[in-house]
XYZ file of C-alpha atoms in Angstrom:
549
model
C 24.791 -8.176 31.622
C 24.016 -7.499 27.865
C 25.446 -10.199 24.529
C 27.883 -8.374 22.479
C 26.393 -9.090 19.980
C 28.900 -8.879 17.373
C 31.140 -10.184 19.355
C 28.977 -13.307 19.546
C 29.194 -12.882 15.094
C 32.945 -12.995 15.004
C 33.026 -16.162 16.893
C 30.675 -18.345 14.928
C 32.342 -17.204 12.644
C 35.776 -18.278 13.913
C 33.916 -21.074 15.073
C 32.720 -22.124 11.425
C 36.304 -21.664 10.399
C 37.464 -24.106 11.982
C 35.113 -27.334 11.802
C 35.836 -26.486 7.943
C 32.062 -25.290 7.301
C 30.050 -21.921 5.971
C 28.764 -18.891 7.829
C 25.925 -17.530 7.594
C 24.832 -14.369 9.306
C 21.171 -13.572 8.476
C 18.490 -14.899 7.703
C 17.324 -15.489 3.501
C 14.633 -12.996 3.074
C 12.733 -15.893 0.735
C 12.434 -19.164 0.719
C 10.405 -21.373 -1.517
C 8.401 -23.688 -0.001
C 9.494 -26.774 -2.218
C 12.805 -26.118 -0.363
C 12.252 -25.849 3.239
C 9.541 -28.875 2.493
C 13.378 -30.780 1.823
C 12.847 -31.862 5.947
C 9.776 -31.730 7.416
C 9.569 -29.647 9.963
C 9.434 -31.753 13.267
C 12.201 -32.641 11.749
C 13.841 -29.356 12.078
C 12.533 -28.486 14.698
C 14.401 -31.505 17.020
C 17.501 -31.114 14.916
C 17.504 -27.545 14.469
C 18.704 -27.884 11.079
C 16.804 -26.789 7.863
C 17.545 -26.357 3.939
C 17.130 -22.813 3.285
C 18.640 -23.025 -0.995
C 18.651 -25.319 -3.782
C 20.851 -24.354 -6.710
C 22.756 -26.311 -9.285
C 23.097 -29.512 -7.594
C 24.034 -28.770 -4.475
C 21.810 -28.320 -1.161
C 22.437 -25.344 1.235
C 21.215 -26.040 4.635
C 21.380 -24.206 8.010
C 22.563 -25.505 11.100
C 23.218 -24.913 14.558
C 25.326 -27.903 15.680
C 27.351 -28.759 12.288
C 28.301 -32.148 15.204
C 24.938 -33.199 15.654
C 24.852 -37.028 15.172
C 21.884 -36.980 14.764
C 21.773 -33.121 12.467
C 24.100 -35.032 10.276
C 22.546 -38.730 9.368
C 19.483 -36.382 8.587
C 21.678 -34.804 6.167
C 22.791 -38.342 5.004
C 19.435 -38.943 3.925
C 18.640 -35.541 2.114
C 22.002 -36.057 0.015
C 21.109 -39.346 -1.525
C 17.008 -38.261 -1.489
C 17.846 -35.605 -4.118
C 21.283 -36.266 -5.792
C 22.416 -33.408 -4.695
C 25.527 -32.157 -3.031
C 25.700 -30.162 0.377
C 27.426 -27.655 1.434
C 26.109 -27.185 5.532
C 26.268 -23.005 6.959
C 26.601 -22.796 10.314
C 24.050 -20.036 12.248
C 23.756 -18.284 15.774
C 20.023 -19.830 17.338
C 18.221 -16.323 16.525
C 19.020 -16.458 12.925
C 17.714 -19.886 13.159
C 14.527 -19.437 14.430
C 14.255 -16.834 11.731
C 14.667 -19.269 9.194
C 12.027 -21.725 10.961
C 9.173 -19.626 10.307
C 9.038 -20.082 6.452
C 7.279 -23.283 7.877
C 4.457 -21.034 8.338
C 3.746 -20.158 4.635
C -0.115 -19.400 3.951
C -0.025 -22.527 2.050
C 1.378 -25.073 4.670
C -1.448 -23.572 7.804
C -3.808 -24.808 5.133
C -2.821 -27.588 5.307
C -2.761 -27.971 8.312
C -5.946 -25.784 9.436
C -7.707 -28.468 7.077
C -6.048 -31.632 8.500
C -7.183 -30.335 12.172
C -10.832 -28.559 9.862
C -13.372 -32.197 11.064
C -12.229 -31.353 15.502
C -11.932 -27.667 15.608
C -15.666 -28.154 13.513
C -17.565 -30.478 15.696
C -16.378 -27.793 18.626
C -17.977 -24.944 16.681
C -21.392 -26.866 16.132
C -21.076 -28.062 19.229
C -20.878 -24.734 19.893
C -24.065 -23.665 18.886
C -26.350 -26.323 19.696
C -25.229 -25.201 23.423
C -26.134 -21.638 22.345
C -22.586 -20.626 23.947
C -21.658 -16.146 24.794
C -20.298 -14.487 22.150
C -16.990 -14.880 24.464
C -16.595 -18.006 25.081
C -16.609 -18.506 20.965
C -14.191 -15.676 20.544
C -12.037 -17.472 22.691
C -12.038 -20.535 21.071
C -11.664 -18.879 18.126
C -8.597 -17.347 19.239
C -7.335 -20.781 19.912
C -8.168 -22.971 16.457
C -5.081 -22.991 14.013
C -7.312 -21.023 11.894
C -6.438 -17.948 13.952
C -2.807 -18.802 13.168
C -3.590 -19.283 9.704
C -5.452 -15.182 9.719
C -2.206 -14.540 11.159
C 0.240 -15.767 8.626
C -2.020 -13.846 5.788
C -1.723 -10.633 7.429
C 2.133 -10.714 8.163
C 2.323 -11.160 4.262
C 0.496 -9.353 3.506
C 2.388 -6.950 5.289
C 6.185 -7.906 5.183
C 5.281 -7.733 0.926
C 4.396 -4.033 1.779
C -0.009 -4.553 -0.057
C -2.044 -2.249 0.089
C -5.040 -3.921 0.651
C -6.113 -8.175 1.871
C -9.068 -9.466 0.058
C -10.674 -12.617 0.557
C -13.366 -13.528 -1.723
C -15.668 -17.101 -2.230
C -15.394 -18.854 -5.676
C -17.357 -21.053 -6.819
C -15.880 -24.265 -5.010
C -12.585 -22.129 -2.360
C -11.713 -18.763 -1.529
C -8.962 -16.478 -3.272
C -6.979 -14.546 -1.312
C -5.762 -11.991 -3.640
C -2.664 -8.894 -2.377
C -2.966 -5.744 -4.297
C 0.624 -4.903 -4.242
C 1.663 -1.125 -5.667
C -1.504 -1.219 -7.104
C -1.988 -4.618 -9.325
C -4.431 -7.293 -7.462
C -2.214 -10.729 -7.436
C -3.281 -13.743 -6.135
C -1.455 -14.992 -2.783
C -3.882 -18.422 -1.689
C -6.781 -20.618 -2.060
C -8.193 -21.509 0.212
C -10.683 -24.785 0.584
C -14.502 -24.022 0.594
C -14.443 -25.306 4.278
C -12.657 -23.008 5.439
C -13.696 -19.984 4.377
C -16.331 -18.678 5.947
C -14.242 -19.980 9.521
C -11.542 -17.317 8.020
C -14.474 -14.143 7.091
C -15.888 -15.170 10.934
C -12.064 -14.699 12.552
C -11.633 -11.562 10.506
C -15.441 -9.882 11.215
C -14.138 -10.952 15.424
C -10.504 -8.708 14.613
C -13.000 -6.721 13.609
C -15.671 -6.038 16.205
C -17.894 -6.899 13.335
C -21.278 -9.444 13.741
C -20.489 -12.765 13.001
C -23.947 -13.968 12.826
C -24.720 -11.063 10.708
C -24.581 -12.326 6.730
C -27.385 -10.033 4.557
C -26.175 -6.489 5.147
C -22.195 -5.071 4.373
C -20.482 -4.267 7.718
C -17.264 -2.237 8.228
C -14.750 -2.064 11.624
C -11.377 -1.332 11.858
C -9.037 -3.519 14.055
C -4.959 -2.609 15.097
C -1.648 -5.123 15.126
C 1.626 -4.451 16.445
C 3.873 -6.292 13.198
C 7.660 -5.812 13.673
C 7.061 -3.259 16.661
C 5.027 -1.429 13.854
C 2.016 -0.659 15.145
C -0.464 -1.461 11.708
C -4.126 -0.480 11.475
C -6.943 -2.725 9.371
C -10.560 -1.343 7.531
C -12.563 -4.164 7.085
C -14.951 -3.700 4.340
C -17.783 -6.771 4.960
C -20.198 -7.122 1.431
C -22.470 -10.035 0.750
C -21.695 -11.288 -2.674
C -23.290 -14.067 -4.562
C -21.507 -17.611 -3.068
C -20.910 -15.685 0.430
C -18.532 -13.084 2.104
C -16.254 -11.046 1.050
C -14.127 -9.778 2.703
C -11.383 -6.343 1.989
C -8.910 -5.550 4.338
C -6.929 -1.687 3.924
C -3.366 -1.379 5.865
C -2.665 1.494 7.321
C 0.558 0.480 7.911
C 1.903 4.205 10.301
C 5.233 4.715 9.665
C 5.003 3.991 6.520
C 1.885 5.000 5.315
C 2.972 9.052 5.351
C 6.156 10.768 3.658
C 7.150 14.414 2.173
C 6.019 15.119 -0.794
C 9.285 14.734 -2.193
C 9.716 11.350 -1.565
C 5.978 11.281 -3.225
C 6.640 12.933 -6.527
C 5.935 16.272 -6.001
C 8.732 18.242 -8.022
C 9.679 20.723 -9.854
C 6.936 23.859 -10.545
C 5.138 21.918 -10.157
C 6.182 21.426 -5.383
C 7.238 25.119 -5.869
C 3.396 26.090 -7.277
C 1.459 23.399 -4.074
C 4.055 25.394 -1.467
C 3.719 28.095 -2.406
C -0.365 27.107 -2.240
C -0.226 25.849 1.511
C 1.374 28.910 2.708
C -1.715 31.390 2.712
C -3.929 32.270 4.624
C -6.845 30.651 3.326
C -7.980 29.590 0.216
C -9.458 25.888 -1.019
C -6.603 23.721 -2.266
C -8.205 20.884 -4.148
C -6.652 17.099 -4.994
C -7.853 15.458 -7.495
C -8.146 11.121 -8.738
C -10.297 8.116 -8.891
C -9.918 5.973 -5.816
C -6.755 4.679 -5.041
C -4.722 7.437 -6.656
C -3.764 8.443 -3.667
C -5.118 12.158 -3.505
C -5.496 11.654 1.290
C -1.483 10.306 0.926
C -0.604 14.134 -0.980
C -2.777 15.847 1.143
C -1.573 14.371 4.134
C 2.393 15.593 3.123
C 0.950 18.914 3.077
C -0.877 19.236 6.619
C 2.493 17.991 8.460
C 4.210 20.657 6.937
C 1.875 22.715 8.170
C 1.551 20.834 11.515
C 3.615 22.683 14.030
C 2.167 24.132 17.841
C 1.030 27.695 16.436
C -2.000 25.975 13.783
C -5.310 24.187 15.083
C -5.311 22.165 11.812
C -8.939 19.912 11.791
C -9.954 17.265 9.647
C -12.756 15.742 9.242
C -12.295 11.793 7.233
C -14.335 8.782 5.889
C -12.360 6.907 7.200
C -9.446 7.960 9.023
C -6.517 6.481 7.575
C -3.414 7.468 9.085
C -3.127 8.588 13.189
C -1.112 11.180 12.714
C 0.232 13.351 16.040
C -1.002 17.202 16.771
C -3.914 16.463 14.069
C -7.465 17.236 15.637
C -9.409 14.127 13.734
C -12.931 12.849 13.474
C -14.654 10.283 12.154
C -17.805 11.756 9.819
C -20.213 8.796 11.270
C -23.305 9.609 8.807
C -25.700 6.690 10.494
C -25.962 8.854 13.425
C -26.210 12.714 11.434
C -23.212 13.496 12.377
C -22.937 13.961 7.783
C -18.961 16.066 6.514
C -21.816 19.121 6.248
C -22.888 19.118 9.545
C -19.002 18.198 11.009
C -17.454 21.168 9.243
C -20.812 23.471 10.637
C -19.279 22.042 14.562
C -15.653 22.267 13.041
C -16.077 26.446 12.283
C -16.517 26.713 15.824
C -13.085 25.488 16.582
C -11.384 27.885 15.810
C -9.089 26.008 12.997
C -6.335 27.419 10.785
C -6.452 24.491 8.758
C -9.004 22.914 7.998
C -9.313 18.537 6.029
C -11.782 17.083 4.403
C -11.958 14.432 3.338
C -14.028 14.399 0.106
C -16.597 17.305 -0.848
C -19.155 14.363 -2.114
C -22.347 16.992 -2.218
C -23.642 20.492 -2.493
C -24.357 21.414 0.489
C -20.118 19.982 1.837
C -18.917 22.172 -0.885
C -20.733 25.141 -0.401
C -19.791 25.403 3.486
C -16.692 24.590 2.297
C -16.590 27.265 -0.119
C -17.389 29.793 3.057
C -14.481 28.251 4.674
C -11.954 29.309 2.814
C -13.509 32.175 2.081
C -13.871 33.830 6.090
C -9.920 33.127 7.029
C -9.159 29.228 6.788
C -6.940 27.388 4.936
C -9.330 24.369 3.339
C -8.519 21.199 2.288
C -10.367 18.406 0.377
C -10.840 16.148 -2.800
C -12.766 15.498 -5.429
C -14.005 12.677 -7.594
C -12.927 13.949 -11.110
C -10.681 12.128 -14.210
C -8.969 16.041 -14.330
C -7.974 18.758 -11.914
C -9.749 21.229 -13.416
C -12.616 19.751 -14.511
C -12.754 20.148 -10.689
C -13.716 23.642 -11.670
C -17.126 23.395 -13.513
C -17.753 20.252 -10.974
C -18.200 22.463 -8.228
C -20.557 24.786 -10.478
C -22.905 22.413 -11.044
C -22.855 21.944 -7.288
C -24.719 24.925 -7.176
C -21.142 26.928 -6.111
C -21.753 30.658 -7.897
C -18.423 31.097 -9.856
C -18.090 34.343 -7.956
C -17.544 32.384 -4.626
C -15.227 29.851 -6.513
C -12.625 32.465 -8.012
C -11.902 34.453 -5.018
C -11.821 30.834 -2.763
C -9.722 28.148 -5.293
C -5.960 29.326 -4.828
C -4.847 25.723 -6.558
C -5.929 22.571 -7.769
C -4.401 18.924 -8.703
C -4.544 15.682 -9.970
C -3.125 12.723 -9.621
C -2.060 8.877 -9.971
C -0.051 6.613 -9.286
C 2.845 4.371 -11.134
C 4.616 1.749 -10.429
C 8.044 2.187 -10.009
C 11.056 -0.103 -11.243
C 13.248 -1.870 -9.290
C 16.188 0.103 -7.674
C 17.758 -3.650 -7.725
C 17.737 -4.594 -10.910
C 17.534 -1.723 -13.469
C 19.020 -1.797 -16.317
C 18.584 0.741 -19.648
C 17.933 -0.091 -22.687
C 16.999 0.727 -25.765
C 12.987 1.520 -27.512
C 12.592 1.831 -31.638
C 12.483 5.033 -32.615
C 9.052 5.462 -33.897
C 8.104 5.408 -30.029
C 11.404 7.890 -28.380
C 10.410 10.509 -31.423
C 6.737 10.461 -29.302
C 8.665 11.032 -26.710
C 10.704 13.476 -27.851
C 8.171 15.291 -28.925
C 6.634 15.627 -25.796
C 9.334 17.187 -24.387
C 9.653 19.745 -27.213
C 6.478 20.902 -25.239
C 8.628 21.682 -22.322
C 10.963 24.306 -21.217
C 13.980 23.867 -21.307
C 14.054 25.314 -17.214
C 11.517 22.722 -16.574
C 13.422 20.414 -17.789
C 16.179 22.026 -15.250
C 14.216 21.393 -12.425
C 13.860 17.626 -12.502
C 17.394 17.506 -13.016
C 17.778 16.317 -15.787
C 20.016 16.234 -18.339
C 19.376 15.496 -22.012
C 22.006 16.542 -23.348
C 23.189 13.209 -24.614
C 19.853 12.084 -25.565
C 17.075 10.569 -24.273
C 17.643 7.661 -21.464
C 15.378 4.931 -20.573
C 15.641 2.551 -18.032
C 13.231 -1.249 -17.078
C 14.177 -3.561 -14.883
C 14.571 -6.957 -15.442
C 13.530 -8.607 -13.281
C 14.886 -10.193 -9.804
C 13.561 -12.053 -5.957
C 13.381 -8.119 -4.187
C 10.458 -6.967 -6.859
C 9.895 -10.774 -6.996
C 10.807 -10.819 -10.587
C 8.232 -7.873 -12.430
C 10.782 -5.085 -11.926
C 8.697 -2.945 -10.720
C 8.422 -2.439 -6.557
C 6.858 0.543 -4.910
C 5.654 3.690 -6.481
C 5.031 7.313 -7.389
C 3.018 9.494 -7.696
C 2.285 11.897 -11.425
C 1.278 15.107 -11.076
C -0.700 17.804 -12.835
C -0.660 21.044 -10.634
C -2.269 24.001 -11.824
C -2.296 27.551 -9.668
C -5.199 29.927 -10.702
C -4.003 33.252 -11.675
C -6.174 36.445 -12.703
C -7.001 35.033 -15.830
C -8.738 31.179 -15.375
C -9.901 33.556 -12.436
C -11.704 35.601 -15.686
C -12.748 32.829 -17.433
C -15.218 30.843 -14.222
C -16.345 33.802 -13.275
C -17.110 36.149 -16.572
C -17.656 31.776 -18.544
C -18.934 29.989 -16.279
C -15.357 28.583 -15.218
C -15.391 26.715 -19.003
C -13.187 23.690 -19.130
C -11.598 24.209 -22.690
C -10.345 28.271 -21.750
C -9.151 26.878 -19.115
C -7.332 24.474 -20.172
C -5.595 27.132 -23.151
C -5.044 29.226 -19.988
C -2.832 26.469 -18.718
C -0.836 25.514 -21.965
C 0.165 29.167 -21.859
C 1.293 29.365 -19.030
C 3.479 25.892 -19.356
C 1.983 23.883 -16.521
C 2.938 20.454 -16.646
C 0.248 17.965 -17.793
C 0.624 14.897 -15.798
C 1.753 13.100 -19.150
C 4.625 15.256 -18.767
C 5.420 15.057 -15.139
C 5.114 10.873 -16.257
C 7.500 11.633 -18.847
C 9.905 13.315 -17.032
C 10.105 10.702 -14.831
C 10.233 8.250 -16.789
C 13.768 10.156 -18.487
C 14.518 10.613 -14.704
C 14.247 6.139 -14.797
C 11.843 6.803 -11.949
C 9.153 4.329 -13.985
C 8.091 2.640 -17.404
C 6.639 4.317 -20.896
C 4.197 0.947 -20.359
C 3.024 2.053 -16.948
C 2.614 5.631 -17.465
C 1.099 4.845 -20.083
C -1.371 1.648 -18.502
C -2.123 4.325 -15.395
C -2.865 7.419 -17.999
C -4.744 5.999 -21.470
C -2.428 7.214 -23.834
C -2.263 6.510 -27.832
C 1.271 5.848 -27.424
C 1.338 2.010 -30.642
C 4.498 0.274 -27.745
C 4.153 -2.837 -30.595
C 7.607 -2.463 -31.746
C 7.329 -1.515 -36.195
């Protein structure tokens, strides 16, 4: 018979009350190493007692059995040693097991690996001398403490919502950094002798050659974490001190949202929706690497994804596996390039095509051809602005009259960090910055401001995050995109055909139509309390002087 969790919880709460102790229903989200280490792991496991918080001279202790004599003796010793009061909490065995997981922090694991490294190193040297098979060596690596360390590093990165893990050799150590919300943070430092073993373990997981250290390699592996399948794209790079590994985390469940959650709003969202409902034509996303272009394209494809459409993508690499899409991975090493793949796709009776990136003239020409022959074509281009994509394609050799007929919409985007909702508060800003912001707002139509759901009748309001446990004290958590979405009207098409896609002329036409720039879209999101002025300036390289007079 299944256990009723709710009844079990109420029974424990009642028992706690009878014993005169508090009841802890859920495990804390985080416990500092120095707190959990107040009671050594071996004793914690044996006597089922662990410290999870220390505050104002009081240590809070989780206990499965508050009447356990051995546990109470430990508690007396700890209270005397720490010169602190004690507050006991009754917990279920499940919650206690979750608290024990905090002993497996990366820092703890490094210490364990260092302790057992001498013995493991001897095994590794013995394997090399005996020249045993790769499969046998993999089994030994799997059992080594380093396998647990890699598992813990990956687990912490996933739980911290990191997008990338960097493992890089320095002068006398290996540094592990997580990219969280677009910014790299040092998570861990590994001793020099452990680093190469960690790199080898990851290379084995990604099915790379562990003895090839002179050339870059690329691979993938997949894990299941808390019931979610997560893919890792692995890249190794020879550097002066050894090998650097970067793992891109591709969470299938949390990776692709809808266009509203990504940050597309107002007239920009309307124009994008209109463009993707066309039966043919080209929609281009522009921006630097890591600006979220592919994620936006996936969100658009999800809107179009139904049984009536044949959607084929050509990618390098495939970042998210989406059911209903025919996704193909290019392999330049065997001659399967974007251009060759696109030729093949056109023989597969597609309605919608997505090419990961237009990198050369041949791919650009085939993409324009596909857009003109009854296909809806999505792709990305590395330019700094939306409008900059037009002269770039002409420079690639696309005839202006063909481009003007094929192109439906060009968009640019960047990612800004969001204000943490748990510690968000209103702030007062200097009059100088407020004046600058109001100057930009005056160029935006009241209708557009209304579409964003922004009410400025009481004046502009500004926010920041003061810092809390949820955002690790940064005041920022998660990211949202800022966009510039430019649909091509007849006047723009004429400029492309007759003026060779003159960027200044197209820019003037964009401004005449009242299309928002990325900066203006960002300012509206600042006023909506989604991000901060400082973050917007960091991403758009603006010219507001943020220092007070």
